[in-house]
Amino acid sequence: MIDQSPALILLAPFLLAILLALLGIKREWLCFPLVIAGLAISVAASVVTLLRVIDEGTIQYFFGGWEPPFGINLRVDGLNALVALAVSTVSLLTAIYSKRAVPAETSDKVSQFYTLYLLSVTGLLGIVLTGDAFNLYVLIEISALTSYALIGMGSRRATLAAYKYLIMGTIGASFYLLGVGYLYIKTGSLNMYDIQEQIVANNLHGSPSIFVAFVVIIVGVWIKMAFFPLHSWLPNSYAYGPSTTSALLGPLVTKVMIYVMIRMILTVFGPEFAFDQLDWSNIIVWMSVIAILAASISALAQASLQKILAFLIIAEVGYMVGGVWLADKMGMIGSIYHIIADAFMTLCVFLFAGIIFTKTGRHDISAMEGLFTKMPLTMVGFLVGAFSLIGIPPTAGFFSKWYLIQGGISSGHYEYVAALLISSLINAVIFFRIIEIAYFGSKPAEGHGYHHNEEQKDGTMEASFSMLFPLLITAAVLLGIGLYNQEVVEIITNFVSQFNIGAIIL
Amino acid sequence: MKSFALITVILTGWLLLSAVSDFPSWGDTESPANDYRLSQHYITETFPESSVPNMVTAVLADYRGYDTMFETVVIFVAGIAIMSILRRKPLDYLKDTGRETRSYKKDPDLIIDTTCRLMIPIIQLFALYVVAHGHHSPGGGFQGGVIFGASFILLALSRDLQAAQRWVPEKRVLNLAGIGILIYSGFGFACMILGSNFLDYEILHKIMPATPVEARSHSMLGVEIGVAFTCTAIMFSIYSNLASNGDMKETL
């Protein structure tokens, strides 16, 4: 069974999604255990795969027994083993949180919600693991279609947001597909590594088709990851969708797309082409500087917690796009480490926002008055997430920013370093404002909406265990990958050092 | 804003066209897509490797069977997504709009009714042929499934949604769609249980009366049937949800 581990990562949630669709309609109680079972197997398989990758190096898995380029393969190296583990862990934690949130928010469609949830995770994991450029498109379709539906199941405004996302997301995916088509015309292959070999063997780096393919693929994934001028679909989608949806898609979709961008640059086109030959680093780093600052300032202007978090995601995307295009080893390491760290810190704050919404029925930050005395454990979890987003040691956010800043300095992009520091300051302002309201706001929050304050006898109204548990685990993970950042970075460094990126200062 | 959009569209079009001169000429046998070992392998080795004469089906259901499984899932997801957003309980819907309940029965028109009575069985028979013959001639699960689904849509159009729902009630539709994917992935998981990779049909010769190469051909027929189940069910489900505005009562 061990050699099946890469396939099991995504096939376990897939199989259980189908079983859930068949069995869950009449038996609602069955849904939650099936979801947990599927994702738990997926996490276990990811851990096994990661350990195998550390041991043996790159693992290949051939579907149908056909070797590439004839068939489709999964190709797992240090980069996607880590990202896959992060994706499966985040989705498992969100699933635990959803136990009470989903029946409350999408009452009569629980089995459909969970079917789509598991298929969405399958799609994201498939994107991360696959070694085939066209297969990646098919799985983008699955993860996108499911996320439109998951968002659209929220409130009335969510349907419109999901529609906008559908239009933008489809344009992004079509651009990607168009790029794959251009690559196929010139290379005759769809396998990522085979395309790279063909480009090098036939000396196609100067070909206009390859150039157009690169441009449309990168613009396509920029749309999907909400890179700043192309971000308009994101804030409303994540703010109005059901809280479980935001906690699943918020941490994962943008990060997986950044993974796709890194994979395309490093594996398909090669860093020599993307960084040295095109020499766009300056422009794109400046674009990411604008993205970081614009998104951070927009976040400062929001009153609703969900919206603040949505804009923070867009700022984080700017960090990572900038970090990649620094064309520097440290920047690349920082970006990859930031994918992992950001997945967990976004999850942490989105889980917190979901808990607050469930408890008070409100989205605005004034709902948080006096929460330190009422929900002390929830606030501890939130503090870790907030400190990580600000970048306070020893949380993971500090170390990822540390590597990114090192990359910025060694490649001479001081504007990027400045943007990172300013954005950290803005994050500090945002979160300390929330913390101040929660700590000093004396008046207890009045319950509005359809939820009620379940104050217990001692005046606390701590969230239920199924919501609190994933929040605290996420906080622990953030501290864990912060404290053990050396080990994580070592895996990433092993991966990045195969490639010839910029100045080699390590 | 509109002029900005126009400029963007023109720029994108210019970018895409700028590479056209770089393309191999039309029908060029030396072009990378034709010349590379990938297509050569498909053309020469498909029959010896899988005993399927139609190489398109072999590429679809065997070499790239993993893709096709997820394409089927895309159709499944589309159906579930439309249902999860549109589907409402009819009672709530009527209460919302204050519309009166009226009889949905149309008077059957003799000509339309008789024609459809004659047509529908033939359409369904043809759909089965398209599915079953997919690995010998053009056709397969997607096409056959869509044709089969169209026969139910024709029934719903010619009479009303209830008449079609007597044959395929909503719950059965969902089950059929799920079973379709379960059949497809079942072949994959069976290969895994027998000790090979996912969708590596060759190993199925252990439980099939066939040689390893023939096992590939038989399994391809099996997965095509799975695809046909899902396509049929989802075609009808999408039609009935969209046409009745999600309340499954009146149609167009």
Tab-separated table of C-alpha atoms in Angstrom, chain A residues 178-500:
chain	number	residue	atom	x	y	z
A	178	LEU	CA	-4.976	28.479	-24.191
A	179	GLY	CA	-1.392	28.547	-22.948
A	180	VAL	CA	-1.291	24.761	-22.723
A	181	GLY	CA	-2.589	24.635	-26.298
A	182	TYR	CA	0.227	26.897	-27.517
A	183	LEU	CA	2.729	24.705	-25.697
A	184	TYR	CA	1.291	21.604	-27.314
A	185	ILE	CA	1.553	23.115	-30.785
A	186	LYS	CA	5.263	23.690	-30.310
A	187	THR	CA	6.241	20.617	-28.295
A	188	GLY	CA	3.630	17.932	-29.030
A	189	SER	CA	3.521	16.949	-25.382
A	190	LEU	CA	1.384	17.636	-22.335
A	191	ASN	CA	3.605	16.292	-19.587
A	192	MET	CA	5.275	19.121	-17.668
A	193	TYR	CA	8.754	17.620	-17.544
A	194	ASP	CA	8.507	16.422	-21.110
A	195	ILE	CA	7.530	19.927	-22.276
A	196	GLN	CA	10.569	21.323	-20.520
A	197	GLU	CA	12.810	18.701	-22.138
A	198	GLN	CA	11.348	19.461	-25.556
A	199	ILE	CA	11.767	23.211	-25.122
A	200	VAL	CA	15.413	22.757	-24.226
A	201	ALA	CA	16.096	20.075	-26.849
A	202	ASN	CA	14.566	22.028	-29.728
A	203	ASN	CA	15.893	25.337	-28.440
A	204	LEU	CA	12.446	26.908	-28.380
A	205	HIS	CA	13.165	29.648	-25.842
A	206	GLY	CA	13.127	32.296	-28.543
A	207	SER	CA	9.880	31.090	-30.091
A	208	PRO	CA	6.988	33.606	-30.040
A	209	SER	CA	4.508	30.788	-29.300
A	210	ILE	CA	6.342	29.819	-26.131
A	211	PHE	CA	6.422	33.477	-25.135
A	212	VAL	CA	2.658	33.867	-25.688
A	213	ALA	CA	2.033	30.602	-23.833
A	214	PHE	CA	4.022	31.903	-20.887
A	215	VAL	CA	2.188	35.226	-20.821
A	216	VAL	CA	-1.328	33.776	-21.001
A	217	ILE	CA	-0.594	31.046	-18.449
A	218	ILE	CA	0.856	33.536	-15.968
A	219	VAL	CA	-1.995	36.025	-16.485
A	220	GLY	CA	-4.486	33.166	-16.153
A	221	VAL	CA	-3.129	32.044	-12.791
A	222	TRP	CA	-2.887	35.682	-11.676
A	223	ILE	CA	-6.624	36.015	-12.226
A	224	LYS	CA	-7.235	32.792	-10.305
A	225	MET	CA	-5.002	33.878	-7.415
A	226	ALA	CA	-6.456	37.435	-7.261
A	227	PHE	CA	-3.211	39.289	-7.886
A	228	PHE	CA	-3.968	42.954	-7.277
A	229	PRO	CA	-5.481	44.541	-10.372
A	230	LEU	CA	-7.258	41.243	-11.090
A	231	HIS	CA	-8.617	40.708	-7.589
A	232	SER	CA	-12.133	42.140	-7.829
A	233	TRP	CA	-13.894	38.782	-7.520
A	234	LEU	CA	-12.310	37.818	-4.217
A	235	PRO	CA	-13.513	40.099	-1.388
A	236	ASN	CA	-17.257	39.581	-1.855
A	237	SER	CA	-16.949	35.870	-2.601
A	238	TYR	CA	-15.125	35.188	0.631
A	239	ALA	CA	-17.117	37.651	2.712
A	240	TYR	CA	-20.652	36.539	1.798
A	241	GLY	CA	-20.215	32.788	1.330
A	242	PRO	CA	-20.948	30.343	4.158
A	243	SER	CA	-18.277	30.551	6.862
A	244	THR	CA	-17.078	26.991	6.165
A	245	THR	CA	-16.559	27.874	2.529
A	246	SER	CA	-14.476	30.919	3.410
A	247	ALA	CA	-12.421	28.867	5.835
A	248	LEU	CA	-11.769	26.263	3.126
A	249	LEU	CA	-11.248	28.425	0.046
A	250	GLY	CA	-9.659	31.468	1.710
A	251	PRO	CA	-6.537	29.645	2.858
A	252	LEU	CA	-6.260	27.234	-0.066
A	253	VAL	CA	-7.310	28.477	-3.506
A	254	THR	CA	-4.939	31.435	-3.788
A	255	LYS	CA	-2.016	29.474	-2.363
A	256	VAL	CA	-2.550	26.524	-4.673
A	257	MET	CA	-2.556	28.943	-7.606
A	258	ILE	CA	0.732	30.411	-6.428
A	259	TYR	CA	2.023	26.863	-6.341
A	260	VAL	CA	0.903	26.504	-9.975
A	261	MET	CA	2.755	29.686	-10.891
A	262	ILE	CA	5.955	28.454	-9.245
A	263	ARG	CA	5.569	25.057	-10.910
A	264	MET	CA	5.097	26.654	-14.311
A	265	ILE	CA	8.090	28.947	-13.902
A	266	LEU	CA	10.492	26.388	-12.467
A	267	THR	CA	9.429	23.141	-14.061
A	268	VAL	CA	7.715	23.893	-17.365
A	269	PHE	CA	9.406	27.026	-18.674
A	270	GLY	CA	12.545	26.953	-16.583
A	271	PRO	CA	13.920	29.817	-14.501
A	272	GLU	CA	16.446	30.678	-17.217
A	273	PHE	CA	13.566	31.599	-19.515
A	274	ALA	CA	11.229	33.186	-16.979
A	275	PHE	CA	13.782	35.230	-15.072
A	276	ASP	CA	16.924	35.702	-17.144
A	277	GLN	CA	15.644	35.800	-20.680
A	278	LEU	CA	12.467	37.817	-20.138
A	279	ASP	CA	13.931	40.057	-17.443
A	280	TRP	CA	10.577	41.243	-16.141
A	281	SER	CA	11.513	41.026	-12.488
A	282	ASN	CA	11.561	44.766	-11.954
A	283	ILE	CA	8.104	45.378	-13.392
A	284	ILE	CA	6.457	42.478	-11.610
A	285	VAL	CA	8.097	43.213	-8.272
A	286	TRP	CA	6.821	46.791	-8.556
A	287	MET	CA	3.362	45.441	-9.417
A	288	SER	CA	3.468	43.294	-6.313
A	289	VAL	CA	4.576	46.295	-4.244
A	290	ILE	CA	1.496	48.175	-5.460
A	291	ALA	CA	-0.617	45.085	-4.779
A	292	ILE	CA	0.658	44.763	-1.224
A	293	LEU	CA	0.142	48.432	-0.378
A	294	ALA	CA	-3.232	48.811	-2.097
A	295	ALA	CA	-4.661	45.676	-0.533
A	296	SER	CA	-3.353	46.525	2.940
A	297	ILE	CA	-4.818	50.037	2.796
A	298	SER	CA	-8.142	48.660	1.533
A	299	ALA	CA	-8.133	46.217	4.441
A	300	LEU	CA	-7.651	49.119	6.834
A	301	ALA	CA	-10.787	50.783	5.463
A	302	GLN	CA	-13.107	47.819	6.053
A	303	ALA	CA	-15.435	47.452	9.007
A	304	SER	CA	-16.408	43.834	8.540
A	305	LEU	CA	-13.983	41.201	9.783
A	306	GLN	CA	-14.559	38.924	6.787
A	307	LYS	CA	-13.768	41.747	4.370
A	308	ILE	CA	-10.596	42.702	6.264
A	309	LEU	CA	-9.408	39.122	5.991
A	310	ALA	CA	-10.281	38.949	2.304
A	311	PHE	CA	-8.138	42.001	1.566
A	312	LEU	CA	-5.325	40.595	3.699
A	313	ILE	CA	-5.342	37.503	1.466
A	314	ILE	CA	-4.851	39.768	-1.558
A	315	ALA	CA	-1.925	41.477	0.186
A	316	GLU	CA	-0.397	38.081	0.984
A	317	VAL	CA	-0.705	37.097	-2.678
A	318	GLY	CA	1.342	40.204	-3.427
A	319	TYR	CA	4.038	39.021	-0.977
A	320	MET	CA	4.337	35.673	-2.686
A	321	VAL	CA	4.200	36.854	-6.317
A	322	GLY	CA	6.822	39.459	-5.466
A	323	GLY	CA	8.930	36.899	-3.636
A	324	VAL	CA	8.920	34.561	-6.621
A	325	TRP	CA	9.809	37.287	-9.129
A	326	LEU	CA	12.689	38.577	-7.041
A	327	ALA	CA	14.500	35.924	-9.100
A	328	ASP	CA	16.479	35.046	-6.043
A	329	LYS	CA	16.933	31.772	-4.162
A	330	MET	CA	16.052	33.234	-0.802
A	331	GLY	CA	12.992	34.926	-2.264
A	332	MET	CA	11.831	31.644	-3.800
A	333	ILE	CA	12.385	29.769	-0.529
A	334	GLY	CA	10.538	32.502	1.337
A	335	SER	CA	7.596	32.360	-1.067
A	336	ILE	CA	7.269	28.599	-0.815
A	337	TYR	CA	7.554	28.702	2.970
A	338	HIS	CA	4.997	31.503	2.964
A	339	ILE	CA	2.534	29.326	1.001
A	340	ILE	CA	2.569	26.830	3.888
A	341	ALA	CA	2.589	29.422	6.655
A	342	ASP	CA	-0.063	31.613	5.036
A	343	ALA	CA	-2.418	28.673	4.497
A	344	PHE	CA	-2.447	28.086	8.255
A	345	MET	CA	-2.565	31.689	9.394
A	346	THR	CA	-5.417	32.528	7.022
A	347	LEU	CA	-7.216	29.416	8.236
A	348	CYS	CA	-6.675	30.540	11.831
A	349	VAL	CA	-8.245	33.971	11.379
A	350	PHE	CA	-11.057	32.702	9.127
A	351	LEU	CA	-11.986	30.060	11.721
A	352	PHE	CA	-12.032	32.848	14.302
A	353	ALA	CA	-14.295	34.965	12.078
A	354	GLY	CA	-16.592	31.974	11.619
A	355	ILE	CA	-16.797	31.375	15.371
A	356	ILE	CA	-17.591	35.041	16.029
A	357	PHE	CA	-20.297	34.979	13.377
A	358	THR	CA	-21.831	31.815	14.782
A	359	LYS	CA	-21.807	33.220	18.317
A	360	THR	CA	-22.934	36.789	17.678
A	361	GLY	CA	-24.483	36.658	14.212
A	362	ARG	CA	-22.466	39.709	13.201
A	363	HIS	CA	-19.559	40.402	10.903
A	364	ASP	CA	-18.451	43.869	12.046
A	365	ILE	CA	-15.548	44.177	14.428
A	366	SER	CA	-17.581	45.957	17.108
A	367	ALA	CA	-19.192	42.548	17.711
A	368	MET	CA	-15.971	41.596	19.441
A	369	GLU	CA	-16.368	43.825	22.467
A	370	GLY	CA	-15.262	42.156	25.655
A	371	LEU	CA	-14.460	38.816	24.093
A	372	PHE	CA	-11.295	38.276	26.107
A	373	THR	CA	-13.309	37.650	29.223
A	374	LYS	CA	-16.073	35.766	27.446
A	375	MET	CA	-14.152	33.550	25.067
A	376	PRO	CA	-10.600	33.390	26.401
A	377	LEU	CA	-9.538	30.227	24.523
A	378	THR	CA	-10.891	31.451	21.186
A	379	MET	CA	-9.011	34.695	21.658
A	380	VAL	CA	-5.775	32.822	22.354
A	381	GLY	CA	-6.140	31.040	19.040
A	382	PHE	CA	-6.899	34.311	17.292
A	383	LEU	CA	-3.908	36.058	18.875
A	384	VAL	CA	-1.522	33.467	17.460
A	385	GLY	CA	-3.015	33.859	13.992
A	386	ALA	CA	-2.963	37.661	14.204
A	387	PHE	CA	0.628	37.733	15.481
A	388	SER	CA	1.595	35.461	12.631
A	389	LEU	CA	-0.017	37.750	10.058
A	390	ILE	CA	1.767	40.722	11.621
A	391	GLY	CA	4.994	38.752	11.773
A	392	ILE	CA	5.846	38.502	15.455
A	393	PRO	CA	8.290	35.726	16.419
A	394	PRO	CA	8.132	32.796	17.024
A	395	THR	CA	5.107	32.354	14.777
A	396	ALA	CA	5.473	31.057	11.220
A	397	GLY	CA	4.616	34.455	9.743
A	398	PHE	CA	7.764	35.987	11.197
A	399	PHE	CA	10.063	33.466	9.582
A	400	SER	CA	8.431	33.609	6.166
A	401	LYS	CA	8.741	37.389	6.150
A	402	TRP	CA	12.330	37.028	7.327
A	403	TYR	CA	13.224	34.888	4.311
A	404	LEU	CA	11.304	37.143	1.947
A	405	ILE	CA	13.076	40.239	3.245
A	406	GLN	CA	16.427	38.481	2.966
A	407	GLY	CA	15.574	37.688	-0.629
A	408	GLY	CA	14.592	41.298	-1.265
A	409	ILE	CA	17.850	42.609	0.160
A	410	SER	CA	20.120	40.131	-1.620
A	411	SER	CA	18.469	40.839	-4.983
A	412	GLY	CA	18.495	44.589	-4.362
A	413	HIS	CA	14.725	45.141	-4.484
A	414	TYR	CA	14.483	47.523	-1.544
A	415	GLU	CA	11.040	48.750	-2.602
A	416	TYR	CA	9.754	45.226	-1.953
A	417	VAL	CA	11.351	45.160	1.503
A	418	ALA	CA	9.773	48.521	2.301
A	419	ALA	CA	6.352	47.330	1.129
A	420	LEU	CA	6.622	44.226	3.325
A	421	LEU	CA	7.481	46.303	6.379
A	422	ILE	CA	4.731	48.879	5.764
A	423	SER	CA	2.182	46.129	5.221
A	424	SER	CA	3.272	44.448	8.476
A	425	LEU	CA	2.713	47.749	10.257
A	426	ILE	CA	-0.754	48.082	8.725
A	427	ASN	CA	-1.531	44.519	9.794
A	428	ALA	CA	-0.430	45.455	13.297
A	429	VAL	CA	-2.783	48.461	13.291
A	430	ILE	CA	-5.687	46.336	12.075
A	431	PHE	CA	-5.203	43.544	14.548
A	432	PHE	CA	-4.366	45.672	17.557
A	433	ARG	CA	-7.546	47.631	16.897
A	434	ILE	CA	-9.478	44.362	17.069
A	435	ILE	CA	-7.561	43.239	20.127
A	436	GLU	CA	-8.238	46.573	21.826
A	437	ILE	CA	-11.966	46.290	21.187
A	438	ALA	CA	-11.974	42.724	22.400
A	439	TYR	CA	-9.922	43.487	25.514
A	440	PHE	CA	-11.131	46.895	26.658
A	441	GLY	CA	-14.621	47.032	25.176
A	442	SER	CA	-16.588	46.626	28.385
A	443	LYS	CA	-20.090	46.209	27.059
A	444	PRO	CA	-20.954	42.604	26.318
A	445	ALA	CA	-22.004	42.031	22.743
A	446	GLU	CA	-25.739	42.098	22.206
A	447	GLY	CA	-26.955	39.130	20.199
A	448	HIS	CA	-28.441	39.986	16.833
A	449	GLY	CA	-29.592	37.958	13.917
A	450	TYR	CA	-30.648	34.384	14.115
A	451	HIS	CA	-27.980	33.331	16.557
A	452	HIS	CA	-28.105	33.884	20.253
A	453	ASN	CA	-25.632	34.455	23.008
A	454	GLU	CA	-25.247	31.245	24.914
A	455	GLU	CA	-23.774	32.710	28.035
A	456	GLN	CA	-22.953	30.147	30.619
A	457	LYS	CA	-23.234	30.588	34.359
A	458	ASP	CA	-19.740	31.959	34.836
A	459	GLY	CA	-20.258	34.617	32.181
A	460	THR	CA	-18.242	32.909	29.455
A	461	MET	CA	-19.691	31.866	26.105
A	462	GLU	CA	-16.821	29.788	24.774
A	463	ALA	CA	-17.313	28.229	21.357
A	464	SER	CA	-18.279	24.586	21.167
A	465	PHE	CA	-15.505	22.016	21.141
A	466	SER	CA	-15.834	21.179	17.440
A	467	MET	CA	-15.147	24.823	16.575
A	468	LEU	CA	-12.540	25.556	19.189
A	469	PHE	CA	-10.480	22.421	18.593
A	470	PRO	CA	-9.456	23.184	14.981
A	471	LEU	CA	-8.701	26.809	15.892
A	472	LEU	CA	-6.335	25.803	18.672
A	473	ILE	CA	-4.713	23.082	16.557
A	474	THR	CA	-4.120	25.634	13.808
A	475	ALA	CA	-2.549	27.997	16.310
A	476	ALA	CA	-0.321	25.164	17.523
A	477	VAL	CA	0.665	24.339	13.935
A	478	LEU	CA	1.586	27.983	13.372
A	479	LEU	CA	3.882	27.922	16.385
A	480	GLY	CA	5.175	24.495	15.357
A	481	ILE	CA	6.201	25.368	11.816
A	482	GLY	CA	7.581	28.621	13.198
A	483	LEU	CA	9.789	26.936	15.761
A	484	TYR	CA	10.798	24.094	13.442
A	485	ASN	CA	11.215	26.362	10.402
A	486	GLN	CA	14.731	24.998	9.822
A	487	GLU	CA	13.367	21.546	9.005
A	488	VAL	CA	10.710	22.887	6.647
A	489	VAL	CA	13.136	25.234	4.950
A	490	GLU	CA	15.607	22.402	4.485
A	491	ILE	CA	13.078	20.462	2.382
A	492	ILE	CA	12.330	23.593	0.366
A	493	THR	CA	16.021	24.397	-0.088
A	494	ASN	CA	16.655	20.892	-1.378
A	495	PHE	CA	13.948	21.452	-3.953
A	496	VAL	CA	14.949	24.968	-4.963
A	497	SER	CA	18.663	24.172	-5.255
A	498	GLN	CA	17.959	21.949	-8.296
A	499	PHE	CA	17.226	25.113	-10.231
A	500	ASN	CA	19.518	27.805	-11.393
